[in-house]
Structure formats: C-alpha cells, structure tokens
Amino acid sequence: GAVVSQHPSWVICKSGTSVKIECRSLDFQATTMFWYRQFPKQSLMLMATSNEGSKATYEQGVEKDKFLINHASLTLSTLTVTSAHPEDSSFYICSARYGRGTGELFFGEGSRLTVL
Amino acid sequence: QKEVEQDPGPLSVPEGAIVSLNCTYSNSAFQYFMWYRQYSRKGPELLMYTYSSGNKEDGRFTAQVDKSSKYISLFIRDSQPSDSATYLCALRSGTYKYIFGTGTRLKVLA
C-alpha cells in the first residue's frame, strides 16, 4: 500500500510552546489529508480536513487558532499546536487520501504529544 | 442512531480460531468499505478495501459486504497472537465523506 510518513513520532514540550507535526505522502500525491486526535482506547476523532492550496476545514469544537493546519504541497501537510497546554497531550494521526479514484485512506504512524 | 456501529469488545479467542468482526451502518450513501488494523500507539494500517457486495479475500483475511443489510464483516482465519490489535471499519461515501467505527479490540491467546 501507499506510504504516509509522520514526524515526529513523539514529542515532549513545555506548556506555552508550539509544536509542529509533519505528514508526508511518500509515493503518491494527496490532494486531501486529514488530521485526527485519539485518546487511549478510543476511536479516531477527526479534527480537520486539509486540502492542498486552500484553508483547512475544521470539525465543530476544534479551535482553528489552536491547531493550525497548512497543506502547502500535494505531499505535505503540517499541524501546529500553538501555545500547547497539558490538555493538548494526545496521540495525533494524519491520513492521506489516495486520489486515483479509489479513495483509500492511508495513515501515518502517529505522533504522541506530551505537554508538561 | 450512530452512522456506524461496531462492538468495542474486547474479543478474546484462542490461537487458530476464526475471528469474525462486524459493523453495521445506517446510510446507504456509503458505498466503499475499508478495514484497518491498529496496534497500540501506532497509526491504523489498511487491510482491506471493498466496493461491491460479496466477498474479497487476501491471505487469511476475508472482507464481506452486504449492502442490502448494511452489514460488513472481516474474517480472520487461523488467527495468530500477532493479530491482537484494534480493528476499525471505515465507510466512504461517493462524496468522500469517511466514517469510522469505534474499533473492536481483539486478543488472540497463545
């Protein structure tokens, strides 16, 4: 299957700092990428849909100023958690839509954020 | 009513058993169906992708879709301890809306 790379896989930061997470589709172009948050033993919670070259669409209840999403190219989307606080600690996962008609979603490995 | 229902488990089976994982959905707009496996602290891995009603087989995995009943299944034959993970069903509409089940935790006991 197609490969989606997510970096970093884990990050620890101090409260008040900003953290950037990258999501790259390595062997295909992804016009649409998705960002999720996942709490332990819970399912994926969609945060936002990122389309290349346009503003992200955020789900209800997700603060767009807190979670900045940029999709500047067909292979890269970034999620920046601004002014992170301990309650932002979570597992963040991206996915990329394989665009050649079939529309399968391929996921990154996930990024574990711990805010101290 | 949730758009997709999936039993969270946990489901415990002995090694070698046939595992049946299921999801039901309510909206006939969903036409494409996926099954993912997620190990703890990892991203989901795509196992199966199907469109038509019927069966699709890949190694020990068989995906079954019954659009008339709005019911999808994933069967795992000769289950192994390494199959222990959470299995998520996912549905996609023609307009690229994706819905995920809550996931079923599977434990295969050696």
PDB file of N, CA and C in Angstrom, chain A residues 34 36 38 41 43-44 91 93 97 101-110 112, chain B residues 32 34 36 38 41-46 49 88 92 96 98 100-103 105:
ATOM      1  N   PHE A  34      -6.141  14.372   6.246  1.00  0.00           N
ATOM      2  CA  PHE A  34      -6.990  14.514   7.418  1.00  0.00           C
ATOM      3  C   PHE A  34      -6.132  14.439   8.681  1.00  0.00           C
ATOM      4  N   TYR A  36      -6.373  13.707  12.869  1.00  0.00           N
ATOM      5  CA  TYR A  36      -7.193  13.106  13.910  1.00  0.00           C
ATOM      6  C   TYR A  36      -6.477  13.233  15.249  1.00  0.00           C
ATOM      7  N   GLN A  38      -6.554  11.043  18.973  1.00  0.00           N
ATOM      8  CA  GLN A  38      -7.026   9.788  19.544  1.00  0.00           C
ATOM      9  C   GLN A  38      -6.603   9.688  20.996  1.00  0.00           C
ATOM     10  N   LYS A  41      -7.557   4.083  24.092  1.00  0.00           N
ATOM     11  CA  LYS A  41      -8.655   3.125  23.966  1.00  0.00           C
ATOM     12  C   LYS A  41      -9.916   3.757  23.388  1.00  0.00           C
ATOM     13  N   SER A  43     -11.684   5.762  19.753  1.00  0.00           N
ATOM     14  CA  SER A  43     -11.536   5.778  18.306  1.00  0.00           C
ATOM     15  C   SER A  43     -10.958   7.102  17.830  1.00  0.00           C
ATOM     16  N   LEU A  44     -10.808   7.199  16.541  1.00  0.00           N
ATOM     17  CA  LEU A  44     -10.259   8.401  15.930  1.00  0.00           C
ATOM     18  C   LEU A  44     -11.272   9.536  15.997  1.00  0.00           C
ATOM     19  N   PHE A  91      -2.501  11.666  21.190  1.00  0.00           N
ATOM     20  CA  PHE A  91      -1.937  10.975  20.026  1.00  0.00           C
ATOM     21  C   PHE A  91      -2.573  11.601  18.796  1.00  0.00           C
ATOM     22  N   ILE A  93      -2.846  11.771  14.667  1.00  0.00           N
ATOM     23  CA  ILE A  93      -2.610  10.929  13.497  1.00  0.00           C
ATOM     24  C   ILE A  93      -3.098  11.648  12.250  1.00  0.00           C
ATOM     25  N   ARG A  97      -5.560  10.820   1.467  1.00  0.00           N
ATOM     26  CA  ARG A  97      -6.460  10.121   0.555  1.00  0.00           C
ATOM     27  C   ARG A  97      -5.723   9.816  -0.744  1.00  0.00           C
ATOM     28  N   GLY A 101      -9.141   7.733  -7.756  1.00  0.00           N
ATOM     29  CA  GLY A 101     -10.491   7.191  -7.893  1.00  0.00           C
ATOM     30  C   GLY A 101     -10.919   6.273  -6.777  1.00  0.00           C
ATOM     31  N   THR A 102     -10.007   5.520  -6.231  1.00  0.00           N
ATOM     32  CA  THR A 102     -10.424   4.544  -5.222  1.00  0.00           C
ATOM     33  C   THR A 102     -10.645   5.191  -3.860  1.00  0.00           C
ATOM     34  N   GLY A 103      -9.874   6.192  -3.554  1.00  0.00           N
ATOM     35  CA  GLY A 103     -10.119   6.942  -2.335  1.00  0.00           C
ATOM     36  C   GLY A 103      -9.760   6.254  -1.050  1.00  0.00           C
ATOM     37  N   GLU A 104      -8.849   5.254  -1.112  1.00  0.00           N
ATOM     38  CA  GLU A 104      -8.433   4.657   0.160  1.00  0.00           C
ATOM     39  C   GLU A 104      -7.704   5.700   0.997  1.00  0.00           C
ATOM     40  N   LEU A 105      -7.825   5.544   2.291  1.00  0.00           N
ATOM     41  CA  LEU A 105      -7.087   6.399   3.216  1.00  0.00           C
ATOM     42  C   LEU A 105      -5.890   5.631   3.762  1.00  0.00           C
ATOM     43  N   PHE A 106      -4.737   6.275   3.713  1.00  0.00           N
ATOM     44  CA  PHE A 106      -3.539   5.692   4.314  1.00  0.00           C
ATOM     45  C   PHE A 106      -3.092   6.582   5.454  1.00  0.00           C
ATOM     46  N   PHE A 107      -2.739   5.954   6.556  1.00  0.00           N
ATOM     47  CA  PHE A 107      -2.444   6.684   7.778  1.00  0.00           C
ATOM     48  C   PHE A 107      -0.956   6.781   8.054  1.00  0.00           C
ATOM     49  N   GLY A 108      -0.588   7.863   8.712  1.00  0.00           N
ATOM     50  CA  GLY A 108       0.758   7.976   9.258  1.00  0.00           C
ATOM     51  C   GLY A 108       0.884   7.146  10.518  1.00  0.00           C
ATOM     52  N   GLU A 109       2.094   7.129  11.052  1.00  0.00           N
ATOM     53  CA  GLU A 109       2.374   6.302  12.219  1.00  0.00           C
ATOM     54  C   GLU A 109       1.874   6.930  13.506  1.00  0.00           C
ATOM     55  N   GLY A 110       1.493   8.188  13.449  1.00  0.00           N
ATOM     56  CA  GLY A 110       1.016   8.873  14.642  1.00  0.00           C
ATOM     57  C   GLY A 110       2.118   9.617  15.363  1.00  0.00           C
ATOM     58  N   ARG A 112       2.911  11.205  19.234  1.00  0.00           N
ATOM     59  CA  ARG A 112       2.451  11.325  20.622  1.00  0.00           C
ATOM     60  C   ARG A 112       2.997  12.614  21.210  1.00  0.00           C
TER      61      ARG A 112
ATOM     62  N   TYR B  32     -18.264   2.517  -0.180  1.00  0.00           N
ATOM     63  CA  TYR B  32     -16.928   1.942  -0.157  1.00  0.00           C
ATOM     64  C   TYR B  32     -16.593   1.601   1.288  1.00  0.00           C
ATOM     65  N   MET B  34     -13.757  -0.106   4.167  1.00  0.00           N
ATOM     66  CA  MET B  34     -12.365  -0.417   4.499  1.00  0.00           C
ATOM     67  C   MET B  34     -12.271  -1.029   5.888  1.00  0.00           C
ATOM     68  N   TYR B  36      -9.284  -1.524   8.882  1.00  0.00           N
ATOM     69  CA  TYR B  36      -7.954  -1.151   9.329  1.00  0.00           C
ATOM     70  C   TYR B  36      -7.595  -1.945  10.584  1.00  0.00           C
ATOM     71  N   GLN B  38      -5.102  -1.551  13.920  1.00  0.00           N
ATOM     72  CA  GLN B  38      -4.308  -0.576  14.646  1.00  0.00           C
ATOM     73  C   GLN B  38      -3.689  -1.222  15.878  1.00  0.00           C
ATOM     74  N   ARG B  41      -0.568   2.484  20.044  1.00  0.00           N
ATOM     75  CA  ARG B  41       0.353   3.595  19.816  1.00  0.00           C
ATOM     76  C   ARG B  41       0.927   3.637  18.406  1.00  0.00           C
ATOM     77  N   LYS B  42       0.150   3.112  17.456  1.00  0.00           N
ATOM     78  CA  LYS B  42       0.540   3.177  16.049  1.00  0.00           C
ATOM     79  C   LYS B  42      -0.629   3.702  15.234  1.00  0.00           C
ATOM     80  N   GLY B  43      -0.341   4.157  14.016  1.00  0.00           N
ATOM     81  CA  GLY B  43      -1.407   4.564  13.127  1.00  0.00           C
ATOM     82  C   GLY B  43      -2.120   3.361  12.540  1.00  0.00           C
ATOM     83  N   PRO B  44      -3.370   3.500  12.131  1.00  0.00           N
ATOM     84  CA  PRO B  44      -4.098   2.386  11.514  1.00  0.00           C
ATOM     85  C   PRO B  44      -3.459   1.968  10.191  1.00  0.00           C
ATOM     86  N   GLU B  45      -3.512   0.671   9.931  1.00  0.00           N
ATOM     87  CA  GLU B  45      -2.962   0.077   8.710  1.00  0.00           C
ATOM     88  C   GLU B  45      -4.110  -0.484   7.886  1.00  0.00           C
ATOM     89  N   LEU B  46      -4.177  -0.093   6.623  1.00  0.00           N
ATOM     90  CA  LEU B  46      -5.256  -0.560   5.758  1.00  0.00           C
ATOM     91  C   LEU B  46      -5.082  -2.049   5.450  1.00  0.00           C
ATOM     92  N   TYR B  49     -10.037  -3.201   1.265  1.00  0.00           N
ATOM     93  CA  TYR B  49     -10.842  -2.131   0.666  1.00  0.00           C
ATOM     94  C   TYR B  49     -11.810  -2.787  -0.300  1.00  0.00           C
ATOM     95  N   LEU B  88     -10.656  -1.481  12.993  1.00  0.00           N
ATOM     96  CA  LEU B  88     -11.591  -0.398  12.711  1.00  0.00           C
ATOM     97  C   LEU B  88     -12.224  -0.617  11.351  1.00  0.00           C
ATOM     98  N   ARG B  92     -16.919   4.972   3.268  1.00  0.00           N
ATOM     99  CA  ARG B  92     -16.723   6.178   2.472  1.00  0.00           C
ATOM    100  C   ARG B  92     -17.916   6.391   1.550  1.00  0.00           C
ATOM    101  N   TYR B  96     -16.753  11.387  -0.738  1.00  0.00           N
ATOM    102  CA  TYR B  96     -15.527  11.325   0.061  1.00  0.00           C
ATOM    103  C   TYR B  96     -15.731  11.722   1.518  1.00  0.00           C
ATOM    104  N   TYR B  98     -15.866  10.210   5.112  1.00  0.00           N
ATOM    105  CA  TYR B  98     -15.394   8.989   5.753  1.00  0.00           C
ATOM    106  C   TYR B  98     -15.948   8.911   7.175  1.00  0.00           C
ATOM    107  N   PHE B 100     -15.717   6.327  10.663  1.00  0.00           N
ATOM    108  CA  PHE B 100     -15.012   5.209  11.279  1.00  0.00           C
ATOM    109  C   PHE B 100     -15.846   4.602  12.394  1.00  0.00           C
ATOM    110  N   GLY B 101     -15.752   3.286  12.517  1.00  0.00           N
ATOM    111  CA  GLY B 101     -16.317   2.620  13.677  1.00  0.00           C
ATOM    112  C   GLY B 101     -15.441   2.902  14.888  1.00  0.00           C
ATOM    113  N   THR B 102     -15.946   2.545  16.048  1.00  0.00           N
ATOM    114  CA  THR B 102     -15.194   2.788  17.275  1.00  0.00           C
ATOM    115  C   THR B 102     -14.027   1.832  17.433  1.00  0.00           C
ATOM    116  N   GLY B 103     -14.041   0.732  16.647  1.00  0.00           N
ATOM    117  CA  GLY B 103     -12.965  -0.242  16.752  1.00  0.00           C
ATOM    118  C   GLY B 103     -13.317  -1.393  17.671  1.00  0.00           C
ATOM    119  N   ARG B 105     -11.473  -4.341  19.893  1.00  0.00           N
ATOM    120  CA  ARG B 105     -10.187  -4.845  20.401  1.00  0.00           C
ATOM    121  C   ARG B 105     -10.190  -6.358  20.373  1.00  0.00           C
TER     122      ARG B 105
END
